[in-house]
Amino acid sequence: MNTAPARRLDPSAAAAPFDVERVRADFPILSRSVHGKPLVFLDSGASAQKPRQVIDAISQCYEAEYANIHRGVYELSAKATEAYEGARARVQRFVNARSASEIVFTKGTTEAINLVATSWGGAFLGEGDEVVLSVMEHHANIVPWQLLRERTGIVLKVVPTDERGAFPLDAYEALVGPRTRLVALTHVSNVLGTVVPIAEVVRIAHASGAKVLIDGAQGVVHQPVDVQALDADFYCFSGHKLYGPSGIGVLYGKEALLAAMPPYQGGGDMIERVTFERTTFAPPPARFEAGTPPIAGTVGLHAALDYVASFDPAAVAAHEHDLLAYATERLGALNSVRLYGTAPGKAAIVSFTMDGVHPHDIGTILDRAGVAVRVGHHCAQPLMDHFDIAGTVRASFGLYNTRGDVDRLIDGLEDVREIFG
Ligand code: PLP
């Protein structure tokens, strides 16, 4: 397992300069071609590619240290359990949680939000209680609340956005009232790149006595997250967007909240004592981790967090900012391109349309040129409705992207223009 130091939390560690070519060398997939062209991968917002360090950690787990956890008395099981709980401790440090028992492993962000909606929402929300969302939410942070609304009669309130795709704090504040029990917002919009001012969001919600859940699927990728400083009640994210494996994610929840929540699923590992008359449950986090978890997934996540933390966050931010500024400038110079999401301080995600060309056609032509972008509604149909469009083309940048990648995107768009006239 990769045990690189957590530079973020160790100011004495020397910060390596950010060398994108060295970073690229860590990602084996980036050396392959697609349709005979070197791959340009601009879809990290959907799922990031994996560095050798993560791939090796997962292989090592299966080759030398694999067994089921928590149940075995034998050496290998003890080692696997140690790795699993070690990954939990790594996540704790990564988001600066107070305790490792505030870290629940889930399949990903989607499952984490469903867990909170079903367990916390089901136990503590009732008819007329209000949950505040925003128009820029991913479906993962809309549908679980609608399902809860069907069961309990809660009311959903939706924060709008403006032309630039900014988050209007005043409109949000106006929606938070005495019936607001929960504010559930994305940290960073997966379509617009808008960074929601979550510290302010939390302050306003808490002043009204509401809890806050932050969907950090995109947020945790683009900036360090300190859950204690943010004071969010729940924060969730997915390993696969953070250069780790798919099938593993995290729900951070404040200890007292998790302790008061009923189980989400029943099964092995989440119990204290089972009889046919009555079952008592384990304390968190085990209470929410029924069944055999993705053991190798947590090992891969651990390696991914080590990998991300091995970079100076300021250098990463500068790199991503440069890519965003360059892409925005070059796209803006193309006639007929319309950008969505121009809020100040946004993350390195650009969404656009081209007059008279369907996003799917653009995506297909770019693919032939070796450039992978996402097209469509990006699981944010209410946001598409807001802008009155069917979809966009989205380029989302990761650690390994370069200005040369942006140039290839622009070349591909020029091909699109030629084909469509
Ligand atoms: N929330 C946001 C903002 C996302 O971008 C995504 C995925 O694209 C999700 C939630 C869902 O993440 P997952 O599919 O990993 O559960």
CSV table of C-alpha atoms and ligand atoms in Angstrom, one decimal:
chain,number,residue,atom,x,y,z
A,1,MET,CA,0.0,0.0,0.0
A,2,ASN,CA,1.2,3.5,-0.8
A,3,THR,CA,2.1,5.3,2.4
A,4,ALA,CA,3.1,8.7,1.0
A,5,PRO,CA,2.9,11.3,3.7
A,6,ALA,CA,-0.2,13.4,4.0
A,7,ARG,CA,1.4,16.7,3.0
A,8,ARG,CA,-1.7,18.7,3.6
A,9,LEU,CA,-1.5,17.9,7.3
A,10,ASP,CA,2.2,18.0,7.6
A,11,PRO,CA,3.5,21.5,6.8
A,12,SER,CA,7.1,20.4,7.4
A,13,ALA,CA,6.9,18.1,4.4
A,14,ALA,CA,8.6,19.6,1.3
A,15,ALA,CA,6.0,20.5,-1.3
A,16,ALA,CA,7.0,19.0,-4.7
A,17,PRO,CA,6.6,21.5,-7.6
A,18,PHE,CA,3.7,20.5,-9.8
A,19,ASP,CA,5.1,18.8,-12.8
A,20,VAL,CA,2.3,17.8,-15.1
A,21,GLU,CA,4.4,15.5,-17.3
A,22,ARG,CA,5.5,13.6,-14.2
A,23,VAL,CA,1.9,13.3,-13.1
A,24,ARG,CA,0.9,12.0,-16.6
A,25,ALA,CA,3.5,9.3,-16.3
A,26,ASP,CA,1.7,8.0,-13.3
A,27,PHE,CA,-1.4,7.3,-15.3
A,28,PRO,CA,-0.9,4.3,-17.6
A,29,ILE,CA,-4.1,4.8,-19.6
A,30,LEU,CA,-3.0,8.2,-20.8
A,31,SER,CA,-0.4,6.6,-23.1
A,32,ARG,CA,-3.0,4.7,-25.1
A,33,SER,CA,-4.6,5.8,-28.3
A,34,VAL,CA,-8.3,6.0,-29.3
A,35,HIS,CA,-9.3,5.8,-33.0
A,36,GLY,CA,-5.6,6.0,-33.8
A,37,LYS,CA,-5.1,9.3,-31.9
A,38,PRO,CA,-3.4,9.8,-28.6
A,39,LEU,CA,-6.1,10.0,-25.9
A,40,VAL,CA,-7.1,13.3,-24.5
A,41,PHE,CA,-9.3,12.6,-21.5
A,42,LEU,CA,-11.6,15.5,-20.5
A,43,ASP,CA,-14.2,13.6,-18.5
A,44,SER,CA,-12.7,13.4,-15.1
A,45,GLY,CA,-15.8,15.0,-13.6
A,46,ALA,CA,-17.6,11.7,-14.5
A,47,SER,CA,-14.8,9.5,-13.3
A,48,ALA,CA,-11.1,10.2,-13.1
A,49,GLN,CA,-8.4,8.0,-14.4
A,50,LYS,CA,-6.2,6.0,-11.9
A,51,PRO,CA,-2.6,6.4,-11.2
A,52,ARG,CA,-0.2,3.5,-11.0
A,53,GLN,CA,0.0,4.0,-7.2
A,54,VAL,CA,-3.8,3.1,-6.9
A,55,ILE,CA,-3.6,0.3,-9.4
A,56,ASP,CA,-0.6,-1.2,-7.6
A,57,ALA,CA,-2.2,-0.9,-4.2
A,58,ILE,CA,-5.3,-2.8,-5.4
A,59,SER,CA,-3.2,-5.5,-7.1
A,60,GLN,CA,-1.1,-5.9,-3.9
A,61,CYS,CA,-4.3,-6.3,-1.8
A,62,TYR,CA,-5.5,-9.1,-4.0
A,63,GLU,CA,-2.1,-10.7,-4.5
A,64,ALA,CA,-0.9,-10.7,-1.0
A,65,GLU,CA,-3.3,-9.4,1.7
A,66,TYR,CA,-6.8,-10.3,0.7
A,67,ALA,CA,-9.4,-11.9,3.0
A,68,ASN,CA,-12.7,-10.9,4.4
A,69,ILE,CA,-12.6,-8.4,7.3
A,70,HIS,CA,-13.7,-8.3,10.9
A,71,ARG,CA,-14.6,-12.0,11.0
A,72,GLY,CA,-11.4,-14.0,10.7
A,73,VAL,CA,-9.1,-14.9,13.5
A,74,TYR,CA,-6.3,-15.7,11.1
A,75,GLU,CA,-3.4,-13.5,10.0
A,76,LEU,CA,-4.7,-12.5,6.6
A,77,SER,CA,-8.1,-11.5,7.8
A,78,ALA,CA,-6.4,-9.4,10.6
A,79,LYS,CA,-4.2,-7.7,7.9
A,80,ALA,CA,-7.2,-7.0,5.7
A,81,THR,CA,-9.1,-5.6,8.6
A,82,GLU,CA,-6.2,-3.4,9.5
A,83,ALA,CA,-6.0,-2.1,5.9
A,84,TYR,CA,-9.8,-1.5,5.9
A,85,GLU,CA,-9.7,0.4,9.2
A,86,GLY,CA,-6.5,2.1,8.1
A,87,ALA,CA,-8.3,3.5,5.1
A,88,ARG,CA,-11.0,4.8,7.3
A,89,ALA,CA,-8.4,6.6,9.4
A,90,ARG,CA,-6.9,8.0,6.2
A,91,VAL,CA,-10.2,9.4,5.2
A,92,GLN,CA,-10.7,10.9,8.6
A,93,ARG,CA,-7.4,12.7,8.2
A,94,PHE,CA,-8.1,13.7,4.6
A,95,VAL,CA,-11.3,15.6,5.6
A,96,ASN,CA,-10.1,16.4,9.1
A,97,ALA,CA,-13.0,14.6,10.8
A,98,ARG,CA,-12.9,14.5,14.6
A,99,SER,CA,-13.1,10.8,14.8
A,100,ALA,CA,-12.8,7.8,12.4
A,101,SER,CA,-16.2,6.6,13.6
A,102,GLU,CA,-17.6,9.6,11.8
A,103,ILE,CA,-16.5,8.0,8.5
A,104,VAL,CA,-19.0,5.6,6.9
A,105,PHE,CA,-17.9,3.7,3.8
A,106,THR,CA,-20.6,3.6,1.1
A,107,LYS,CA,-20.7,2.7,-2.6
A,108,GLY,CA,-20.4,6.3,-3.5
A,109,THR,CA,-22.0,9.7,-3.2
A,110,THR,CA,-25.4,8.4,-4.4
A,111,GLU,CA,-25.5,5.8,-1.7
A,112,ALA,CA,-24.4,8.2,0.9
A,113,ILE,CA,-27.2,10.6,0.2
A,114,ASN,CA,-29.8,7.8,0.0
A,115,LEU,CA,-28.5,6.6,3.4
A,116,VAL,CA,-29.0,10.0,5.0
A,117,ALA,CA,-32.4,10.5,3.3
A,118,THR,CA,-33.7,7.1,4.3
A,119,SER,CA,-32.2,6.8,7.8
A,120,TRP,CA,-32.0,10.4,9.1
A,121,GLY,CA,-34.8,11.7,7.0
A,122,GLY,CA,-37.0,8.8,7.6
A,123,ALA,CA,-36.5,9.1,11.4
A,124,PHE,CA,-36.5,12.8,11.9
A,125,LEU,CA,-38.4,14.5,9.1
A,126,GLY,CA,-42.2,14.6,8.8
A,127,GLU,CA,-45.0,16.3,6.9
A,128,GLY,CA,-44.4,19.9,6.2
A,129,ASP,CA,-40.7,19.8,7.1
A,130,GLU,CA,-38.7,21.6,4.5
A,131,VAL,CA,-35.5,20.5,2.7
A,132,VAL,CA,-33.7,23.1,0.7
A,133,LEU,CA,-31.9,22.0,-2.5
A,134,SER,CA,-30.6,24.1,-5.5
A,135,VAL,CA,-31.5,24.0,-9.1
A,136,MET,CA,-27.9,22.9,-9.9
A,137,GLU,CA,-28.1,19.6,-8.0
A,138,HIS,CA,-27.1,16.3,-9.5
A,139,HIS,CA,-30.0,13.8,-9.6
A,140,ALA,CA,-28.3,12.0,-6.8
A,141,ASN,CA,-29.2,14.9,-4.5
A,142,ILE,CA,-32.7,15.3,-5.8
A,143,VAL,CA,-34.3,12.0,-6.3
A,144,PRO,CA,-33.6,10.6,-2.8
A,145,TRP,CA,-35.4,13.6,-1.3
A,146,GLN,CA,-38.4,13.1,-3.7
A,147,LEU,CA,-38.6,9.5,-2.6
A,148,LEU,CA,-38.6,10.7,1.0
A,149,ARG,CA,-41.3,13.3,0.2
A,150,GLU,CA,-43.5,10.5,-1.1
A,151,ARG,CA,-43.1,8.6,2.2
A,152,THR,CA,-43.3,11.5,4.6
A,153,GLY,CA,-44.8,14.6,3.0
A,154,ILE,CA,-41.7,16.8,3.4
A,155,VAL,CA,-41.6,19.9,1.2
A,156,LEU,CA,-38.7,20.6,-1.2
A,157,LYS,CA,-37.5,24.2,-1.7
A,158,VAL,CA,-35.2,25.0,-4.6
A,159,VAL,CA,-32.6,27.8,-4.7
A,160,PRO,CA,-32.4,29.3,-8.2
A,161,THR,CA,-29.4,30.4,-10.1
A,162,ASP,CA,-28.6,33.4,-12.4
A,163,GLU,CA,-27.4,33.8,-15.9
A,164,ARG,CA,-23.8,33.0,-14.9
A,165,GLY,CA,-24.8,30.0,-12.9
A,166,ALA,CA,-23.8,31.6,-9.6
A,167,PHE,CA,-25.3,30.5,-6.3
A,168,PRO,CA,-27.4,33.4,-5.0
A,169,LEU,CA,-26.8,33.6,-1.2
A,170,ASP,CA,-29.6,36.1,-0.7
A,171,ALA,CA,-32.2,33.9,-2.5
A,172,TYR,CA,-31.0,30.9,-0.4
A,173,GLU,CA,-31.2,32.9,2.8
A,174,ALA,CA,-34.8,33.9,1.9
A,175,LEU,CA,-35.7,30.2,1.5
A,176,VAL,CA,-34.4,29.1,4.9
A,177,GLY,CA,-37.1,29.5,7.5
A,178,PRO,CA,-38.5,28.1,10.7
A,179,ARG,CA,-39.7,24.9,8.9
A,180,THR,CA,-36.3,24.2,7.3
A,181,ARG,CA,-34.9,21.1,8.8
A,182,LEU,CA,-32.2,20.3,6.2
A,183,VAL,CA,-30.2,22.1,3.6
A,184,ALA,CA,-28.8,19.6,1.0
A,185,LEU,CA,-26.5,21.3,-1.6
A,186,THR,CA,-23.7,20.4,-3.9
A,187,HIS,CA,-20.3,21.8,-3.1
A,188,VAL,CA,-19.4,22.3,-6.7
A,189,SER,CA,-21.8,22.0,-9.7
A,190,ASN,CA,-20.9,19.1,-11.9
A,191,VAL,CA,-22.2,21.0,-15.0
A,192,LEU,CA,-21.3,24.7,-14.3
A,193,GLY,CA,-18.2,24.3,-12.0
A,194,THR,CA,-19.9,26.8,-9.7
A,195,VAL,CA,-18.4,26.7,-6.2
A,196,VAL,CA,-21.2,27.0,-3.6
A,197,PRO,CA,-20.1,29.2,-0.6
A,198,ILE,CA,-20.7,26.3,1.8
A,199,ALA,CA,-19.3,27.9,4.9
A,200,GLU,CA,-21.9,30.7,4.5
A,201,VAL,CA,-24.6,28.1,3.6
A,202,VAL,CA,-23.8,26.2,6.8
A,203,ARG,CA,-23.8,29.3,9.0
A,204,ILE,CA,-27.2,30.5,7.7
A,205,ALA,CA,-28.7,27.0,8.0
A,206,HIS,CA,-27.4,26.5,11.5
A,207,ALA,CA,-28.7,29.9,12.6
A,208,SER,CA,-32.2,28.6,11.7
A,209,GLY,CA,-31.6,25.3,13.5
A,210,ALA,CA,-31.3,23.3,10.2
A,211,LYS,CA,-28.8,20.6,9.4
A,212,VAL,CA,-26.6,20.6,6.3
A,213,LEU,CA,-25.6,17.9,3.9
A,214,ILE,CA,-23.0,18.7,1.3
A,215,ASP,CA,-22.7,16.6,-1.8
A,216,GLY,CA,-18.9,16.8,-2.2
A,217,ALA,CA,-18.6,14.5,-5.3
A,218,GLN,CA,-17.1,17.4,-7.3
A,219,GLY,CA,-16.0,19.6,-4.4
A,220,VAL,CA,-13.5,17.3,-2.7
A,221,VAL,CA,-11.7,16.9,-6.0
A,222,HIS,CA,-10.9,20.5,-6.6
A,223,GLN,CA,-10.0,21.8,-3.1
A,224,PRO,CA,-9.0,20.5,0.3
A,225,VAL,CA,-12.0,19.9,2.6
A,226,ASP,CA,-12.0,20.4,6.4
A,227,VAL,CA,-15.3,19.2,7.7
A,228,GLN,CA,-14.7,20.6,11.2
A,229,ALA,CA,-13.9,24.1,9.8
A,230,LEU,CA,-17.0,23.9,7.5
A,231,ASP,CA,-19.1,22.6,10.3
A,232,ALA,CA,-21.3,20.6,7.8
A,233,ASP,CA,-23.4,17.9,9.4
A,234,PHE,CA,-22.9,15.5,6.5
A,235,TYR,CA,-20.4,15.5,3.7
A,236,CYS,CA,-20.2,12.8,1.1
A,237,PHE,CA,-18.0,11.9,-1.9
A,238,SER,CA,-17.0,9.1,-4.3
A,239,GLY,CA,-13.6,7.5,-4.6
A,240,HIS,CA,-13.7,7.2,-8.3
A,241,LYS,CA,-13.8,10.9,-9.0
A,242,LEU,CA,-10.8,11.3,-6.8
A,243,TYR,CA,-8.5,9.1,-8.7
A,244,GLY,CA,-9.5,6.1,-6.7
A,245,PRO,CA,-11.6,3.0,-7.6
A,246,SER,CA,-15.3,2.9,-8.3
A,247,GLY,CA,-17.7,1.2,-5.8
A,248,ILE,CA,-16.3,3.0,-2.8
A,249,GLY,CA,-17.4,6.3,-1.3
A,250,VAL,CA,-17.7,8.1,1.9
A,251,LEU,CA,-20.4,9.6,4.1
A,252,TYR,CA,-19.0,11.8,6.8
A,253,GLY,CA,-21.5,12.5,9.6
A,254,LYS,CA,-21.2,14.2,12.9
A,255,GLU,CA,-20.9,11.5,15.6
A,256,ALA,CA,-24.0,12.5,17.5
A,257,LEU,CA,-26.1,12.5,14.3
A,258,LEU,CA,-24.9,9.1,13.2
A,259,ALA,CA,-25.4,7.7,16.7
A,260,ALA,CA,-29.1,8.7,16.6
A,261,MET,CA,-29.8,7.3,13.2
A,262,PRO,CA,-31.4,3.9,12.6
A,263,PRO,CA,-29.8,1.4,10.3
A,264,TYR,CA,-30.1,1.9,6.5
A,265,GLN,CA,-29.7,-1.8,5.6
A,266,GLY,CA,-29.7,-4.9,7.7
A,267,GLY,CA,-27.2,-7.8,7.5
A,268,GLY,CA,-23.9,-9.0,8.7
A,269,ASP,CA,-21.4,-6.7,10.5
A,270,MET,CA,-24.0,-4.1,11.5
A,271,ILE,CA,-25.3,-5.9,14.5
A,272,GLU,CA,-24.5,-6.4,18.1
A,273,ARG,CA,-26.7,-9.3,18.9
A,274,VAL,CA,-29.3,-11.1,16.8
A,275,THR,CA,-32.2,-13.3,18.0
A,276,PHE,CA,-35.4,-14.1,16.2
A,277,GLU,CA,-37.2,-11.9,18.7
A,278,ARG,CA,-35.0,-8.8,18.6
A,279,THR,CA,-31.8,-7.5,17.1
A,280,THR,CA,-29.5,-4.8,18.6
A,281,PHE,CA,-27.3,-2.8,16.3
A,282,ALA,CA,-23.6,-1.9,16.3
A,283,PRO,CA,-22.6,1.7,16.9
A,284,PRO,CA,-21.6,3.8,13.9
A,285,PRO,CA,-19.9,3.4,11.5
A,286,ALA,CA,-20.5,-0.4,11.5
A,287,ARG,CA,-24.2,0.1,11.9
A,288,PHE,CA,-24.3,1.6,8.3
A,289,GLU,CA,-22.0,-1.0,6.7
A,290,ALA,CA,-24.1,-4.1,6.3
A,291,GLY,CA,-22.5,-7.0,4.5
A,292,THR,CA,-19.0,-7.5,3.0
A,293,PRO,CA,-17.8,-4.1,2.0
A,294,PRO,CA,-15.6,-3.3,-1.1
A,295,ILE,CA,-12.4,-4.2,0.8
A,296,ALA,CA,-9.9,-3.7,-2.1
A,297,GLY,CA,-11.9,-0.5,-2.9
A,298,THR,CA,-11.0,1.0,0.5
A,299,VAL,CA,-7.3,0.1,-0.1
A,300,GLY,CA,-7.4,1.8,-3.5
A,301,LEU,CA,-9.1,4.8,-1.9
A,302,HIS,CA,-6.4,5.0,0.7
A,303,ALA,CA,-3.8,5.0,-2.0
A,304,ALA,CA,-5.7,7.7,-4.0
A,305,LEU,CA,-5.9,10.0,-1.0
A,306,ASP,CA,-2.2,9.6,-0.4
A,307,TYR,CA,-1.6,10.4,-4.0
A,308,VAL,CA,-3.8,13.5,-4.0
A,309,ALA,CA,-2.3,14.7,-0.7
A,310,SER,CA,1.2,14.3,-2.1
A,311,PHE,CA,0.7,17.5,-4.1
A,312,ASP,CA,0.7,21.0,-2.9
A,313,PRO,CA,-2.9,22.1,-3.0
A,314,ALA,CA,-2.0,25.6,-4.1
A,315,ALA,CA,0.1,24.3,-7.0
A,316,VAL,CA,-2.8,22.0,-8.0
A,317,ALA,CA,-5.3,24.9,-7.8
A,318,ALA,CA,-3.0,27.1,-9.9
A,319,HIS,CA,-2.7,24.3,-12.5
A,320,GLU,CA,-6.4,23.8,-12.7
A,321,HIS,CA,-7.0,27.5,-12.8
A,322,ASP,CA,-4.6,27.9,-15.7
A,323,LEU,CA,-6.4,25.2,-17.6
A,324,LEU,CA,-9.8,26.7,-16.9
A,325,ALA,CA,-8.7,30.2,-17.9
A,326,TYR,CA,-7.1,28.9,-21.1
A,327,ALA,CA,-10.1,26.7,-22.1
A,328,THR,CA,-12.5,29.6,-21.4
A,329,GLU,CA,-10.5,32.0,-23.5
A,330,ARG,CA,-10.1,29.6,-26.4
A,331,LEU,CA,-13.7,28.4,-26.4
A,332,GLY,CA,-14.9,32.0,-26.0
A,333,ALA,CA,-13.0,32.9,-29.2
A,334,LEU,CA,-14.9,30.4,-31.2
A,335,ASN,CA,-18.0,31.8,-33.0
A,336,SER,CA,-21.2,30.0,-32.1
A,337,VAL,CA,-19.9,28.5,-28.8
A,338,ARG,CA,-22.0,29.4,-25.8
A,339,LEU,CA,-20.6,28.8,-22.3
A,340,TYR,CA,-22.7,27.8,-19.3
A,341,GLY,CA,-21.3,28.6,-15.9
A,342,THR,CA,-19.2,31.7,-15.7
A,343,ALA,CA,-19.5,32.4,-12.0
A,344,PRO,CA,-16.3,33.9,-10.4
A,345,GLY,CA,-14.0,31.4,-8.6
A,346,LYS,CA,-15.5,28.4,-10.4
A,347,ALA,CA,-13.8,25.0,-10.6
A,348,ALA,CA,-12.1,23.5,-13.7
A,349,ILE,CA,-15.3,22.3,-15.5
A,350,VAL,CA,-16.5,23.9,-18.7
A,351,SER,CA,-19.9,23.3,-20.3
A,352,PHE,CA,-20.9,24.7,-23.7
A,353,THR,CA,-23.2,24.3,-26.7
A,354,MET,CA,-22.6,25.1,-30.3
A,355,ASP,CA,-25.3,26.8,-32.4
A,356,GLY,CA,-27.0,24.4,-34.6
A,357,VAL,CA,-25.1,21.2,-33.5
A,358,HIS,CA,-26.4,18.6,-31.1
A,359,PRO,CA,-24.1,17.9,-28.2
A,360,HIS,CA,-24.1,14.2,-29.1
A,361,ASP,CA,-22.8,15.0,-32.6
A,362,ILE,CA,-20.0,17.1,-31.1
A,363,GLY,CA,-19.1,14.3,-28.6
A,364,THR,CA,-19.0,11.7,-31.4
A,365,ILE,CA,-16.8,13.9,-33.7
A,366,LEU,CA,-14.5,14.7,-30.8
A,367,ASP,CA,-14.2,11.0,-30.0
A,368,ARG,CA,-13.1,10.3,-33.5
A,369,ALA,CA,-10.3,12.8,-32.8
A,370,GLY,CA,-9.3,11.0,-29.6
A,371,VAL,CA,-10.9,13.6,-27.3
A,372,ALA,CA,-13.2,12.2,-24.6
A,373,VAL,CA,-15.8,14.6,-23.3
A,374,ARG,CA,-19.2,14.1,-21.7
A,375,VAL,CA,-22.3,15.2,-23.5
A,376,GLY,CA,-26.0,15.3,-22.5
A,377,HIS,CA,-27.8,16.4,-19.4
A,378,HIS,CA,-25.1,15.3,-16.9
A,379,CYS,CA,-27.7,14.0,-14.5
A,380,ALA,CA,-28.9,17.6,-13.9
A,381,GLN,CA,-32.1,17.8,-15.9
A,382,PRO,CA,-33.7,20.6,-13.8
A,383,LEU,CA,-30.6,22.7,-14.6
A,384,MET,CA,-31.0,21.9,-18.3
A,385,ASP,CA,-34.6,23.0,-18.0
A,386,HIS,CA,-33.6,26.2,-16.3
A,387,PHE,CA,-31.3,27.1,-19.2
A,388,ASP,CA,-33.9,25.7,-21.7
A,389,ILE,CA,-31.5,23.3,-23.3
A,390,ALA,CA,-31.4,19.6,-23.9
A,391,GLY,CA,-27.8,19.2,-22.9
A,392,THR,CA,-24.3,20.5,-23.1
A,393,VAL,CA,-20.8,19.4,-24.0
A,394,ARG,CA,-18.7,19.2,-20.8
A,395,ALA,CA,-14.9,19.2,-20.5
A,396,SER,CA,-13.8,18.6,-16.9
A,397,PHE,CA,-10.1,18.8,-16.1
A,398,GLY,CA,-8.0,16.7,-13.8
A,399,LEU,CA,-4.4,16.8,-12.5
A,400,TYR,CA,-3.1,15.3,-15.7
A,401,ASN,CA,-4.6,17.6,-18.2
A,402,THR,CA,-2.5,20.1,-20.2
A,403,ARG,CA,-3.0,23.2,-22.4
A,404,GLY,CA,-2.2,20.8,-25.3
A,405,ASP,CA,-5.3,18.9,-24.3
A,406,VAL,CA,-7.3,22.1,-24.6
A,407,ASP,CA,-5.8,22.7,-28.1
A,408,ARG,CA,-6.9,19.3,-29.2
A,409,LEU,CA,-10.4,20.0,-28.0
A,410,ILE,CA,-10.4,23.2,-29.9
A,411,ASP,CA,-9.1,21.5,-33.1
A,412,GLY,CA,-11.9,19.0,-32.7
A,413,LEU,CA,-14.5,21.7,-32.4
A,414,GLU,CA,-13.1,23.3,-35.6
A,415,ASP,CA,-13.6,19.9,-37.3
A,416,VAL,CA,-17.2,20.1,-36.0
A,417,ARG,CA,-17.7,23.5,-37.5
A,418,GLU,CA,-16.3,22.4,-40.8
A,419,ILE,CA,-18.7,19.4,-40.9
A,420,PHE,CA,-21.8,21.3,-39.9
A,421,GLY,CA,-20.9,24.5,-41.8
B,1,PLP,N1,-23.2,14.5,-7.1
B,1,PLP,C1,-22.5,15.2,-8.0
B,1,PLP,C2,-22.3,16.6,-7.9
B,1,PLP,C3,-21.9,14.4,-9.1
B,1,PLP,O1,-21.2,15.0,-10.0
B,1,PLP,C4,-22.1,13.0,-9.1
B,1,PLP,C5,-21.5,12.2,-10.2
B,1,PLP,O2,-21.3,12.7,-11.3
B,1,PLP,C6,-22.8,12.4,-8.1
B,1,PLP,C7,-23.4,13.2,-7.1
B,1,PLP,C8,-23.0,11.0,-8.0
B,1,PLP,O3,-21.8,10.3,-7.8
B,1,PLP,P1,-21.7,8.7,-7.8
B,1,PLP,O4,-22.3,8.3,-9.1
B,1,PLP,O5,-20.3,8.4,-7.7
B,1,PLP,O6,-22.5,8.2,-6.7
